[in-house]
Coordinates of C-alpha atoms and ligand atoms in Angstrom, one line a residue:
X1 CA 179.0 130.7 147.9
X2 CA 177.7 133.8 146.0
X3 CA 173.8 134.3 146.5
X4 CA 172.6 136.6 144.3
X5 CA 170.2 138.8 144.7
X6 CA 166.5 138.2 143.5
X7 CA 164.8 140.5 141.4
X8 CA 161.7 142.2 142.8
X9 CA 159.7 144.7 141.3
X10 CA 157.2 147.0 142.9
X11 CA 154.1 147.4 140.9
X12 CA 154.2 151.1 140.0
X13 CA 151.0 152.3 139.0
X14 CA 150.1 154.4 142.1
X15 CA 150.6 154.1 145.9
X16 CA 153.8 154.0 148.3
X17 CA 156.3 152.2 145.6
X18 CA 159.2 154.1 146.9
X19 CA 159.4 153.2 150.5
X20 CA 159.1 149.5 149.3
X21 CA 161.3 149.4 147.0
X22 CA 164.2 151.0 149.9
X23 CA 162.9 148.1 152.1
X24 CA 163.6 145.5 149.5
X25 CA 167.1 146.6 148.4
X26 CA 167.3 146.7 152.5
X27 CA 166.6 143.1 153.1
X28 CA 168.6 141.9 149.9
X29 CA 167.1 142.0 146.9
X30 CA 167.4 143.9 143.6
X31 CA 164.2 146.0 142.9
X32 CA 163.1 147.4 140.1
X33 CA 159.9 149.7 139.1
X34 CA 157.0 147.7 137.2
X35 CA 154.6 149.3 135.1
X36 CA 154.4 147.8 132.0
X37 CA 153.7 143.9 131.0
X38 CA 157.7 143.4 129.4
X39 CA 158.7 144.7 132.9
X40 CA 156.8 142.2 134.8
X41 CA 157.8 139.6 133.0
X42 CA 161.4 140.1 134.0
X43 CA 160.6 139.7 137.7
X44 CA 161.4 136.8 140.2
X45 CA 158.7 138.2 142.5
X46 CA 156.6 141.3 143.0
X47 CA 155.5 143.9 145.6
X48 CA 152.1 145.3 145.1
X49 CA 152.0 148.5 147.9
X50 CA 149.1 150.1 149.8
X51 CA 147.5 152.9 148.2
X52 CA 144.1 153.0 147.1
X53 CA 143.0 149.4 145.6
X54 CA 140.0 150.9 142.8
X55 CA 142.8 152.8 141.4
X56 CA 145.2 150.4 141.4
X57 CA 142.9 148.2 139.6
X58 CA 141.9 150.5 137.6
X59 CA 145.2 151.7 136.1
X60 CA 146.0 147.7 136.0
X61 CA 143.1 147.2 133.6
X62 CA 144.0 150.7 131.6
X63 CA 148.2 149.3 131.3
X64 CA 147.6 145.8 130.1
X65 CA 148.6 144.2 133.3
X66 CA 145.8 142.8 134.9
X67 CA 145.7 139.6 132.4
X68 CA 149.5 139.2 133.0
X69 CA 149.4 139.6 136.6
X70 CA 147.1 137.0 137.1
X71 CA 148.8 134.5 135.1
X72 CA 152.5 135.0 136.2
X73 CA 150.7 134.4 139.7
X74 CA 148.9 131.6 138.8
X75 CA 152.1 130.1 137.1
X76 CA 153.8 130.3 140.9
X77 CA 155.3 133.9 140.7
X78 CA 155.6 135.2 144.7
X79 CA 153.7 138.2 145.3
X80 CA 153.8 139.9 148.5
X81 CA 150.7 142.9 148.9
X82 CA 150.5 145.1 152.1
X83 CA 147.3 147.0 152.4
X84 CA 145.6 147.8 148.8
X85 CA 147.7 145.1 147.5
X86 CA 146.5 142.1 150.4
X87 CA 143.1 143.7 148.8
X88 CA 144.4 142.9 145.0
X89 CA 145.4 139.5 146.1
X90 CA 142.7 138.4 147.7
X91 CA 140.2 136.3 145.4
X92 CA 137.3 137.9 147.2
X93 CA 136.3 141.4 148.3
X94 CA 133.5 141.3 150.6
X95 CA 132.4 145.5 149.3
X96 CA 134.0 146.6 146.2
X97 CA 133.6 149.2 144.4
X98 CA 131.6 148.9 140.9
X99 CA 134.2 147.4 138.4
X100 CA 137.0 146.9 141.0
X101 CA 138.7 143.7 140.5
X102 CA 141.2 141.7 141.9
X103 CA 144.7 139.9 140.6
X104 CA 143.5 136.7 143.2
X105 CA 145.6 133.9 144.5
X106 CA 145.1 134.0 148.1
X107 CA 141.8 131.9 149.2
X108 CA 140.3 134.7 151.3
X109 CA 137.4 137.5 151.9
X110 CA 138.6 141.2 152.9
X111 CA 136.6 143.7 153.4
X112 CA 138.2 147.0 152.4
X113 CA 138.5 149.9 155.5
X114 CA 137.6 147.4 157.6
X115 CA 138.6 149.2 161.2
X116 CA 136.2 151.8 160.7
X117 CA 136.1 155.8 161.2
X118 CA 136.6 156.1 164.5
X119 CA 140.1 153.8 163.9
X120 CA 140.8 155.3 160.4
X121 CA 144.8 154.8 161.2
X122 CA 147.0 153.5 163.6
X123 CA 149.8 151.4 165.0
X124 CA 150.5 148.7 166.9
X125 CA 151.8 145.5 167.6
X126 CA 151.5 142.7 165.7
X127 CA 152.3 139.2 167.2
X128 CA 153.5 137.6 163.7
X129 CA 155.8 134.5 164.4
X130 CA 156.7 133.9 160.8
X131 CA 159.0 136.6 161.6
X132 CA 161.5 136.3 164.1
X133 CA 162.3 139.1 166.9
X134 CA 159.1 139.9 168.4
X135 CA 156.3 142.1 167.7
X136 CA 155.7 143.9 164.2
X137 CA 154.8 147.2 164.6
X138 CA 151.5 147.1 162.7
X139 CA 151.1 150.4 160.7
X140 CA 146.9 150.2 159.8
X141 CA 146.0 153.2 157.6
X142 CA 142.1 152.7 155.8
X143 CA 143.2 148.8 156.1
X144 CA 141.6 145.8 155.0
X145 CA 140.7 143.0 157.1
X146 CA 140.0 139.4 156.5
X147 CA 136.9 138.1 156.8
X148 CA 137.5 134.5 156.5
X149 CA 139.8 132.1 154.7
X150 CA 139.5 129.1 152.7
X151 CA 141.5 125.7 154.0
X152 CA 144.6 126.9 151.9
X153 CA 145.5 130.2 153.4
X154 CA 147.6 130.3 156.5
X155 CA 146.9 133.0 159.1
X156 CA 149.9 134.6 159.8
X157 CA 149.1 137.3 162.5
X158 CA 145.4 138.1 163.6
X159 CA 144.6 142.3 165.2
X160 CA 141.3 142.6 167.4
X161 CA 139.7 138.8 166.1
X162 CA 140.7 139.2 162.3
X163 CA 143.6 137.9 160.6
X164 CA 145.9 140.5 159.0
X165 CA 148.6 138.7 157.7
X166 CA 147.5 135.6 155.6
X167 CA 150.3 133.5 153.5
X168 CA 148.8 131.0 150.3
X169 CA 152.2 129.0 149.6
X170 CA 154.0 131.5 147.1
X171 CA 151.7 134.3 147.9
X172 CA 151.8 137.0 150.8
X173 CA 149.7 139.8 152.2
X174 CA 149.6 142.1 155.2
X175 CA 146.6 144.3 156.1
X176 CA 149.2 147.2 157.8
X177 CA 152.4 148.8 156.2
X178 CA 155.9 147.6 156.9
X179 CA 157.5 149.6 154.6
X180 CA 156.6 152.1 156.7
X181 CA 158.3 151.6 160.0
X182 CA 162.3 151.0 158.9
X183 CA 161.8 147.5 160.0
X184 CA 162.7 145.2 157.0
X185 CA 162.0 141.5 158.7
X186 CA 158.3 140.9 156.5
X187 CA 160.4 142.0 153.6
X188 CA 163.0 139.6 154.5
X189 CA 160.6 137.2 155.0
X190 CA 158.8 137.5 151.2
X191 CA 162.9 138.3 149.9
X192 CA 163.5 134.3 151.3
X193 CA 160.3 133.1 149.7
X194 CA 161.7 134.7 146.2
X195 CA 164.5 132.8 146.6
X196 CA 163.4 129.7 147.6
X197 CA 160.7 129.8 144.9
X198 CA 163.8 129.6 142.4
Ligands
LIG1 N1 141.5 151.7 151.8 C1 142.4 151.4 150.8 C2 141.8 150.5 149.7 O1 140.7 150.1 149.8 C3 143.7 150.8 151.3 C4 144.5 151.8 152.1 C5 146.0 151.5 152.0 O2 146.5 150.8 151.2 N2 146.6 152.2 152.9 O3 142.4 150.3 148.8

């Protein structure tokens, strides 16, 4: 049997796009840049990476993709955010900035740089048994948390009392960086739900 390889695109509008994309085409799938709405709309699933969530949201608004992005995810479309993009998931931001808004799906609160000064960035490991093989090593850099959940998000993998990894059926978000590390088993993990979604 021949399985081909899903489609993912990495939204592309600011942020650590690269390293996700190398992570993707690591764990399987076929990845592809997304900046404008004709691109998205020739995606099985998407990425949205940590960067900096105002200006994500900002330049989402500014390229015509903020309507599209909520609908395709809405309409079932997997979406996987780590860091800025858990906060552009998330149907709730406990501070945001004037005018920041949020593509939504996931049935949570995060507050954005949650862990404080004192604990700007830093790593460790993440008990996350989604994912098979032990520990994540948690990469935290300004991260969100979550405050709380609604009855339809599952808590994937809690840090210090709050969750940090939170799946909604088609939908997935982590507080800390995987693409970061070299270790590709959450991408593999959202790379299955692509295909499955199929
Ligand atoms: N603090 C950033 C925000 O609010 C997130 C940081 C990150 O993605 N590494 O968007």
């Amino acid at each position: 049997m021949t399985v081909t390889a899903p489609t993912i695109g990495v939204l592309a509008l600011q942020g650590d796009v690269r390293e996700h994309l190398a992570a993707l085409r690591a764990s399987g799938a076929d990845p592809v840049q997304v900046r404008r709405p004709e691109e998205l709309a020739a995606v099985d699933g998407l990425v949205i990476p940590g960067g900096e969530s105002t200006t994500i949201s900002k330049l989402a608004v500014t390229f015509g993709l903020m309507e599209p992005l909520r609908e395709r995810v809405s309409r079932g479309m997997p979406a996987y955010g780590s860091c800025a993009g858990m906060i552009m998931l998330a149907d709730k931001i406990l501070d945001p900035r004037s005018g920041q808004e949020t593509v939504g799906g996931i049935d949570m609160i995060v507050r954005r740089n949650a862990f404080g000064r004192q604990n700007e960035s830093f790593e460790a490991a993440v008990d996350m048994p989604a994912v098979p093989g032990g520990p994540v090593e948690g990469v935290f850099i300004r991260a969100p948390w979550v405050e709380s959940t609604g009855a339809a998000a599952e808590t994937l993998a809690s840090y210090d009392g709050h969750p940090v990894a939170v799946r909604q059926r088609h939908l997935l978000a982590t507080a800390f960086h995987p693409e970061l590390t070299g270790d590709q088993r959450v991408h593999a993990l959202f790379t299955e739900m692509v295909r499955s979604a199929h």
